[in-house]
Short mmCIF file of C-alpha atoms (C1' of nucleotides) in Angstrom, two decimals:
data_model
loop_
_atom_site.label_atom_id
_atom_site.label_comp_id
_atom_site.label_asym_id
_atom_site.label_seq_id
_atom_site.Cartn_x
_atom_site.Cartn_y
_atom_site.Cartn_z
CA UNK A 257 87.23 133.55 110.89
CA UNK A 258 88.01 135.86 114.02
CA UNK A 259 91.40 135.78 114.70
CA UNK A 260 90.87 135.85 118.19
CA UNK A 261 89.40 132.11 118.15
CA UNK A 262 92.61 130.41 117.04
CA UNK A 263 93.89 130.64 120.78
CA UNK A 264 90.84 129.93 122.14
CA UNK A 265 90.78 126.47 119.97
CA UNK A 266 94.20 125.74 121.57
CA UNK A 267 92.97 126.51 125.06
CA UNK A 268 89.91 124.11 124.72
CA UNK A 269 91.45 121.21 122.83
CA UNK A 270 94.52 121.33 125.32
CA UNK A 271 92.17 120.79 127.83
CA UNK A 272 90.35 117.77 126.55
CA UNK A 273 87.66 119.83 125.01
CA UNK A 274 86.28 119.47 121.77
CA UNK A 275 86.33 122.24 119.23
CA UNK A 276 83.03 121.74 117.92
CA UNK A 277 80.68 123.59 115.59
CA UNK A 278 78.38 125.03 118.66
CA UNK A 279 81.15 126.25 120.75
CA UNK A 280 82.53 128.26 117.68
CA UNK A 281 79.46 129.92 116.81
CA UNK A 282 78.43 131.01 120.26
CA UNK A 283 82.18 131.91 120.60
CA UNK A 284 82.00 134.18 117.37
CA UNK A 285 78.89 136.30 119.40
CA UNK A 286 80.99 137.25 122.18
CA UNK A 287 84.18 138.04 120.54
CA UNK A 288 81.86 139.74 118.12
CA UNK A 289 79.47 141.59 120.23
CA UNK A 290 82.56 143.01 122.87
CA UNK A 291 80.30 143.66 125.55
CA UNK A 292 78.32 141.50 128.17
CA UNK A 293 75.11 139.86 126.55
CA UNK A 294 72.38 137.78 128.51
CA UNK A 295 72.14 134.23 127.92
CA UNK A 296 68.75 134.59 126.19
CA UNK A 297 70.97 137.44 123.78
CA UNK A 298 73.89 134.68 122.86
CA UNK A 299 70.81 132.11 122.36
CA UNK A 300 68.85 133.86 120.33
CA UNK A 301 71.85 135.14 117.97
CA UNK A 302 72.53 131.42 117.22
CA UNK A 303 69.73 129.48 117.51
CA UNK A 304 68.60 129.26 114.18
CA UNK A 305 71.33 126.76 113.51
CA UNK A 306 69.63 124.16 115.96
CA UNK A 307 71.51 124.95 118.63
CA UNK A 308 69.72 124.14 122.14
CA UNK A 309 69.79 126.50 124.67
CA UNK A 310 71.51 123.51 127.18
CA UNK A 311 74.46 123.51 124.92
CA UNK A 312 75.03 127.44 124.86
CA UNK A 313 74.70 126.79 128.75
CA UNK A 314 76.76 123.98 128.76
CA UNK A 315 79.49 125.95 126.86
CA UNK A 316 79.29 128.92 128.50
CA UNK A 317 80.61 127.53 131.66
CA UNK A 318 82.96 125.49 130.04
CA UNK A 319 84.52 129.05 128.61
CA UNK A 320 84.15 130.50 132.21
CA UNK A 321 86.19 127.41 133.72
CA UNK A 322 88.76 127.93 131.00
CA UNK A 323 88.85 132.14 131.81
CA UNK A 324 87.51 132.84 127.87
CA UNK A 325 84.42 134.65 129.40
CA UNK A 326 83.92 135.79 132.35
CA UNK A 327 80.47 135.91 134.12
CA UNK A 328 78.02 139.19 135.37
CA UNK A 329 75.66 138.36 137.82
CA UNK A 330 73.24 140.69 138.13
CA UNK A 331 69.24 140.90 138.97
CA UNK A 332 69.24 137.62 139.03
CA UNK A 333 70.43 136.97 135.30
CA UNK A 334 73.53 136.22 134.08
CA UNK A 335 75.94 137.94 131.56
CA UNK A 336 78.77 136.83 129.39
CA UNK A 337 81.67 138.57 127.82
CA UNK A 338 85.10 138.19 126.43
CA UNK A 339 87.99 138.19 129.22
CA UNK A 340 90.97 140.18 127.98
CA UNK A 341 93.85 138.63 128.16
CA UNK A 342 96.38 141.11 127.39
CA UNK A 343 96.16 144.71 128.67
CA UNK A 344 93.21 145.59 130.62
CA UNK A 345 92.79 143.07 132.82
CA UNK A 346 89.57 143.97 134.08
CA UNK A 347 86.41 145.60 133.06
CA UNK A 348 84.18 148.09 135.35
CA UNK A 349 80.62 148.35 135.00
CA UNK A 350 77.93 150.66 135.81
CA UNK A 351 74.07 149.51 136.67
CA UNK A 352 71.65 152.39 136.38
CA UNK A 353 69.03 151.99 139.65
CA UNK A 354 66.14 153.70 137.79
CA UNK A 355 66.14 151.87 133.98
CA UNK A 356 68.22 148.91 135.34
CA UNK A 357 70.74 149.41 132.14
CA UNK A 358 74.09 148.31 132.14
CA UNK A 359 77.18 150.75 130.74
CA UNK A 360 80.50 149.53 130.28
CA UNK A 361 83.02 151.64 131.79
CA UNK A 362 86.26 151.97 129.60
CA UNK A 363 88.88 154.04 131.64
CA UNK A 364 92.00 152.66 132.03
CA UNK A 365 93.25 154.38 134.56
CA UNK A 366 91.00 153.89 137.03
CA UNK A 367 91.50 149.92 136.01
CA UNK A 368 95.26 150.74 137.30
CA UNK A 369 94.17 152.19 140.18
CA UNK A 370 91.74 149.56 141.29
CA UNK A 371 94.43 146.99 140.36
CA UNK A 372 96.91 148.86 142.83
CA UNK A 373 94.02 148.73 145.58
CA UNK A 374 93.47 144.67 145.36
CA UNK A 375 97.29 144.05 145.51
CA UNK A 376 97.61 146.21 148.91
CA UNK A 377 94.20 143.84 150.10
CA UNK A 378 96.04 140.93 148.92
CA UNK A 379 99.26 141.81 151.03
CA UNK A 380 97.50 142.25 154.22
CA UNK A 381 95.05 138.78 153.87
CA UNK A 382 95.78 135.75 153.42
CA UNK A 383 93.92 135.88 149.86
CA UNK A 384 95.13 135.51 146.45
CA UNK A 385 93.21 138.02 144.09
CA UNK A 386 93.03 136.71 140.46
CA UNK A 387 90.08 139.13 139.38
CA UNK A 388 87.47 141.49 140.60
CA UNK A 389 84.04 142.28 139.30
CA UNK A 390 82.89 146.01 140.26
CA UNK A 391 79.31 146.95 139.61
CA UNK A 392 79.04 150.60 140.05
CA UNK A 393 75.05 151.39 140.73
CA UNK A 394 73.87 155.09 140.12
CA UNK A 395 71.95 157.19 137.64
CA UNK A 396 72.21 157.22 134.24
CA UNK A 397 72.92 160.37 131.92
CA UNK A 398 69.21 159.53 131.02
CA UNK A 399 67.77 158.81 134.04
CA UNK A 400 69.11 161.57 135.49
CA UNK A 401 67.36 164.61 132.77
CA UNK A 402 64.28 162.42 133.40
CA UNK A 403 64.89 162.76 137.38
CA UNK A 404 63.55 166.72 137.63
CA UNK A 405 60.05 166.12 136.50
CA UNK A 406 59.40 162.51 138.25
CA UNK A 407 58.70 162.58 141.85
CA UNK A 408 58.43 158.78 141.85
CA UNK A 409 62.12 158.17 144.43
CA UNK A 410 61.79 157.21 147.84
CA UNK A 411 61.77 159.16 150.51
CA UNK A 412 65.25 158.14 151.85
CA UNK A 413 66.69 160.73 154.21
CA UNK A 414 68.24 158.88 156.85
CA UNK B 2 64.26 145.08 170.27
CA UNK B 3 67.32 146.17 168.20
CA UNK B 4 67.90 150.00 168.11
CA UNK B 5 68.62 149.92 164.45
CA UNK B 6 65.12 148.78 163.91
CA UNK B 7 63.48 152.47 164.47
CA UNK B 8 65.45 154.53 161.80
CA UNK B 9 64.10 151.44 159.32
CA UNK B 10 60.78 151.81 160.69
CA UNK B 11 60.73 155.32 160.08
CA UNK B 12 61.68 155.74 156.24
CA UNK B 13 59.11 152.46 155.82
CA UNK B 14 56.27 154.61 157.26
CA UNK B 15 58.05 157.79 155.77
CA UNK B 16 57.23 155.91 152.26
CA UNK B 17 53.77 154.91 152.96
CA UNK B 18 54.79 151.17 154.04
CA UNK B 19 53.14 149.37 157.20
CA UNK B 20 55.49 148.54 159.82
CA UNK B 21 54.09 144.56 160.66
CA UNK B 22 55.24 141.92 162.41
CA UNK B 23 56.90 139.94 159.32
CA UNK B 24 58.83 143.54 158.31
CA UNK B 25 60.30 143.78 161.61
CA UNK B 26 61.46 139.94 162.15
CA UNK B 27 62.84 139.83 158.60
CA UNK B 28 64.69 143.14 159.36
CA UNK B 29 66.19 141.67 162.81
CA UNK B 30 67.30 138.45 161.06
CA UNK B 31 69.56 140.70 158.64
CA UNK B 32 71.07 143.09 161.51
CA UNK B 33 71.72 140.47 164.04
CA UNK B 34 73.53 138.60 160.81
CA UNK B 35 75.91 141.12 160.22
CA UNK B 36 76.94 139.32 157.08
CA UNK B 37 75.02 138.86 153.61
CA UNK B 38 72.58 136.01 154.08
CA UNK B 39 70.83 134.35 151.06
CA UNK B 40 67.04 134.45 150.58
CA UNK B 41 67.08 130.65 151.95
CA UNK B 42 68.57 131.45 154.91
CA UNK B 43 66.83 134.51 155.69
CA UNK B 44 63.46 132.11 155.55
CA UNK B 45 64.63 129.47 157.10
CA UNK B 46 65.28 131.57 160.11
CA UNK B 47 61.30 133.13 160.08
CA UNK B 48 59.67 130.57 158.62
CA UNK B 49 58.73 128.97 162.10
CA UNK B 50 56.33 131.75 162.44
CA UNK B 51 54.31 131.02 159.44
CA UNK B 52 56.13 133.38 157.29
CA UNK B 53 55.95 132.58 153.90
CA UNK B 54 59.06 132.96 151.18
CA UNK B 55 56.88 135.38 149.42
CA UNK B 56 56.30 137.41 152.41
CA UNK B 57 60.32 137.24 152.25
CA UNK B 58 61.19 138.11 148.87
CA UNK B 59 58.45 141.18 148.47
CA UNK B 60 59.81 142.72 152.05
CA UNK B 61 63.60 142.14 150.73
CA UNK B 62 62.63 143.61 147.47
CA UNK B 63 60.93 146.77 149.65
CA UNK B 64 64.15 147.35 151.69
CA UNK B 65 66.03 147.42 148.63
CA UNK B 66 64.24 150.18 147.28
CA UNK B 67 64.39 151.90 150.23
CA UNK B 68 68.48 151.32 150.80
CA UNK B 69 67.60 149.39 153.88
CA UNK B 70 69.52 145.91 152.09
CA UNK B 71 71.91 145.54 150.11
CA UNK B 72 71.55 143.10 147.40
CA UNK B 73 74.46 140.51 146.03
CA UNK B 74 74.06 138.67 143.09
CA UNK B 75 76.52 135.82 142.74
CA UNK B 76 76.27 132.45 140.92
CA UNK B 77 72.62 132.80 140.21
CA UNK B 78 71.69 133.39 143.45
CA UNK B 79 70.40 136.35 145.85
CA UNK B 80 72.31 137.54 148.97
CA UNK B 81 71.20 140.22 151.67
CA UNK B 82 73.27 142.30 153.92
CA UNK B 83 72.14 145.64 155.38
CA UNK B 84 73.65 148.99 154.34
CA UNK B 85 75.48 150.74 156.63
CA UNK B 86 74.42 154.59 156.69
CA UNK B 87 77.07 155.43 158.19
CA UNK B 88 80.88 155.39 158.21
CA UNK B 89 81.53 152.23 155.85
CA UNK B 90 79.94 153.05 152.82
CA UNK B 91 80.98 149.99 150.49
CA UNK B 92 81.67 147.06 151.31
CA UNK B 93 83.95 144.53 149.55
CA UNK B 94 83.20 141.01 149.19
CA UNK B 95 85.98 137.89 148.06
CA UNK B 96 84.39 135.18 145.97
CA UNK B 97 86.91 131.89 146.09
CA UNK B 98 86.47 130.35 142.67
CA UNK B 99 87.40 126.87 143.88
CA UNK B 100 85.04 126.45 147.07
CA UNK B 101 82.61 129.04 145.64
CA UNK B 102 82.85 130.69 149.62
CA UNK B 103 82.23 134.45 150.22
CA UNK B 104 84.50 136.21 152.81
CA UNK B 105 83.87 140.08 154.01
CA UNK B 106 86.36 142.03 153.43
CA UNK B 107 86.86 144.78 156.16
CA UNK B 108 89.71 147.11 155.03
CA UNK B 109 88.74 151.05 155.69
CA UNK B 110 91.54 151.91 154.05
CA UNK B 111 90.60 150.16 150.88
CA UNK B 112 87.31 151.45 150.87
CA UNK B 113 87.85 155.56 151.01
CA UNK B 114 90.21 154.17 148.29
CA UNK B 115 87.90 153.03 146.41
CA UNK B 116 85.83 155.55 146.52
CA UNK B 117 88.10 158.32 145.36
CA UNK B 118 88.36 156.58 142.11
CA UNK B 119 84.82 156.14 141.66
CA UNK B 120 84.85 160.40 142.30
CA UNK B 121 87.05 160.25 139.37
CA UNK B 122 85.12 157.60 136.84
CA UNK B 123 82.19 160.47 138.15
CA UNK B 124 83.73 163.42 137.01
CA UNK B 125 85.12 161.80 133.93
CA UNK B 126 81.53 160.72 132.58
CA UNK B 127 78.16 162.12 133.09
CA UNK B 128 77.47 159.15 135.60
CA UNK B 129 75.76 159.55 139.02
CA UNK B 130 77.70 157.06 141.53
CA UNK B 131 75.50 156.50 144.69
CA UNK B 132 77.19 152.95 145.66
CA UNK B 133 79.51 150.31 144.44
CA UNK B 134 79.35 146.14 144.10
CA UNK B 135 82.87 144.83 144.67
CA UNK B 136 83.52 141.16 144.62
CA UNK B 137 87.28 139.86 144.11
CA UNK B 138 87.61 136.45 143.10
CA UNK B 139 90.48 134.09 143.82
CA UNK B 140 91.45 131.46 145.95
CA UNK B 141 90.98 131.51 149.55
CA UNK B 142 93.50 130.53 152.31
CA UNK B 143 91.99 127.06 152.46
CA UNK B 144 91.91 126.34 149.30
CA UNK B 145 95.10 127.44 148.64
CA UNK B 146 97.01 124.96 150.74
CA UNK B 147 95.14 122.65 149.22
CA UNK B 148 96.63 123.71 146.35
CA UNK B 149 99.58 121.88 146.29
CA UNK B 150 98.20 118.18 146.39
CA UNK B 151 95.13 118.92 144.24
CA UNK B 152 96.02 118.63 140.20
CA UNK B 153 92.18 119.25 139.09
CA UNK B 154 92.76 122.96 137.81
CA UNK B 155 92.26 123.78 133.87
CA UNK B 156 95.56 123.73 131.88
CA UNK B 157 95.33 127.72 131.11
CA UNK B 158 98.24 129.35 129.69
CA UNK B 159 97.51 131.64 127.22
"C1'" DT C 283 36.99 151.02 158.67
"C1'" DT C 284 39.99 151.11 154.97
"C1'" DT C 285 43.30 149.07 152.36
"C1'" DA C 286 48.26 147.50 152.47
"C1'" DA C 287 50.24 143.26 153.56
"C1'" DT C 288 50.08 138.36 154.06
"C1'" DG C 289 49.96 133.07 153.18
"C1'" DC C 290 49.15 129.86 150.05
"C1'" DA C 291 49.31 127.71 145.78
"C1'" DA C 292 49.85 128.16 141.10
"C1'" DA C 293 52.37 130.13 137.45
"C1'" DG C 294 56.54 131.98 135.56
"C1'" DT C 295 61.41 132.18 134.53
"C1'" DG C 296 66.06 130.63 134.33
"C1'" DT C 297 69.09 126.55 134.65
"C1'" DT C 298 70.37 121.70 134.80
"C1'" DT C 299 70.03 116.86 133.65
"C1'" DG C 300 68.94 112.15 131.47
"C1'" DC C 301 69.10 109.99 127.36
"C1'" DA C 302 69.27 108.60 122.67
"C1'" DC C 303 71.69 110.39 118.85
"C1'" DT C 304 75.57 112.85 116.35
"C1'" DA C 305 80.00 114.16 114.96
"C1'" DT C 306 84.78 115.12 116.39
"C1'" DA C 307 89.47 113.50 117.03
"C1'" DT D 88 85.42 103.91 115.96
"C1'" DA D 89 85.34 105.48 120.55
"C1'" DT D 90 83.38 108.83 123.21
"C1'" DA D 91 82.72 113.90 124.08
"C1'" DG D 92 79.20 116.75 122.72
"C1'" DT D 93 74.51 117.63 121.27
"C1'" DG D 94 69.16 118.49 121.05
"C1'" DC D 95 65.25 117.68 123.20
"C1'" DA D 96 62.17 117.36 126.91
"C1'" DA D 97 61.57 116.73 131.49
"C1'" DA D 98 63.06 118.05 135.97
"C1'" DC D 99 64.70 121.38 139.02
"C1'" DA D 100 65.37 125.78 141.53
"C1'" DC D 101 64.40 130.30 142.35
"C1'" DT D 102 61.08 134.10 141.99
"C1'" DT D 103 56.68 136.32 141.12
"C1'" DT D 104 51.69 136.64 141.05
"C1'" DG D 105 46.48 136.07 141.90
"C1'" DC D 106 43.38 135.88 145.32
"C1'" DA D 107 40.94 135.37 149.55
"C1'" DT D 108 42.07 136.62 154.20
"C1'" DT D 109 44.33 139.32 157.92
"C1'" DA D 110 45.84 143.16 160.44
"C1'" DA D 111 48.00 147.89 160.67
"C1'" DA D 112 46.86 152.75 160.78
#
DNA sequence: TTTAATGCAAAGTGTTTGCACTATA
DNA sequence: TATAGTGCAAACACTTTGCATTAAA
C-alpha cells in the first residue's frame, strides 16, 4: 500500500470519516497518477470494482474539505490532484488556448516567488491567503510549430 | 452608448462577426459591470428583451475568442469580466473558501510582479504566456471574525 | 439578397440527491 | 449493532445544438 495513505487514513477517521474500501481506491489514483485527472479519468480507473460515479463525487469533496486534493476548475470541468503537504506548497499550471491541454509547471522557484507576492497582498488587505490556483493560458511547444502554417487565429489587433 | 463599445465592434467585424443588437447589449452589461458576472446574471440582466441564454452563451463564447471577456471558472460555474487592453493586464481574483465569495483584487504592484515571473517560467520552458488566471483562496474579512465563535472547520493537522 | 445570428425547445453533459442496502467502527 | 457510506436511478443544473425565422451587411 502507498505510504502516503497512512496519514491520509488518520486525517479522515479523525474527522469522523470512514476509511472505507472506495475512498482508498480512488485515493490510490491520485497519489498514483501525481498530476490533475478529470472526474470521468478517476471514475473510469476504478469503476470496474462497482464503484458509482456519486461516491467518487461524494469523496472527492470530502478529500477537498479535508485539503488531500485540491480542485482545478477549468472549461467547465473539474480536476483533482494530490495537495502537497510538505515543500511545495503550490502547483502552477499552464492551459494551452489552441489544443486546450493542460501542463504542469514544476519550478520551484517561481513557487517562492509567487509565495513572496501573496504574503505582501495579504499584508496590505484584510485577507488571509491559505492557497492560490494560477492557470497560466498560452501556446503550447506544439501549438506553437503548428502556428506558422495555420492562419485559423483571430484577427485581434487592438 | 459606451465608448468602449467601438474598439469591440471593430475586431467583431474585423473577424467576419455581425455587430447586432443582442452583441452590443450583452457587451454593455459586462463593461458597465466592471466586475466578473456569471452567465446567470449576465441573462438575467437582457433577458427582458427576449434574449435567449443561448444567444448569451454563443456571444460570450465569441468574445472569448476574440479577447473581448475574460472567462473564470470556479466551483463549476462560468464567470465573465472584460479584459482590459490596456494598463492592467491580469487581474487577480480571492476565492473565500468558507462563504465561497469572490473579491477583486486591485494591487498594480502585485500584478507587474506577477508578471515578471511568468517572463521567467517563459524563458525557462518553451511556453508562450499571453495571460494568467490567478485566484487566491482563503478566508475573507467576514468570515474571519466569524472565526472565533464558529467551531465547524475540519480537524486538519497533518 | 445573402447568410450569419437568433429564439426556442430539445438534447447533451456534468453533478447532486433520495433511498434501500451494505459494511465499517 | 448502529449508522456512515454506498450503488443506483432519478432529478437537477448548466451548456450546446438543430432548425425555422429574423435581420445585418
Amino acid at each position: 500500500m502507498n505510504k502516503e495513505i497512512t496519514p491520509c487514513r488518520d486525517l479522515l477517521e479523525r474527522n469522523g470519516y470512514r476509511f472505507t474500501a472506495q475512498k482508498q481506491r480512488i485515493l490510490e489514483e491520485i497519489l498514483i497518477a501525481n498530476t490533475h485527472l478529470s472526474v470521468k479519468e478517476i471514475y473510469e480507473r476504478v469503476k470496474e470494482k462497482h464503484i458509482g460515479i456519486a461516491t467518487v463525487y461524494r469523496n472527492l469533496k470530502c478529500f477537498e474539505t479535508l485539503g488531500i486534493v485540491k480542485e482545478i476548475n477549468e472549461n467547465g470541468m473539474r480536476y483533482y490532484e494530490k495537495r502537497i503537504y510538505s515543500g511545495q506548497p503550490l502547483h502552477i499550471h499552464f492551459k494551452c488556448f489552441i489544443c486546450n491541454c493542460i501542463i504542469d509547471i514544476d519550478d520551484y522557484t517561481s513557487d517562492l516567488e509567487y509565495l513572496k507576492i501573496n504574503r505582501k497582498i495579504e499584508e496590505n488587505s484584510q485577507l488571509e491567503i491559505h492557497d492560490a490556483n494560477i492557470m497560466l493560458i498560452g501556446i503550447c511547444p506544439k501549438c506553437r510549430e503548428d502556428k506558422e502554417k495555420c492562419q485559423g487565429q483571430p484577427n485581434i489587433d487592438v
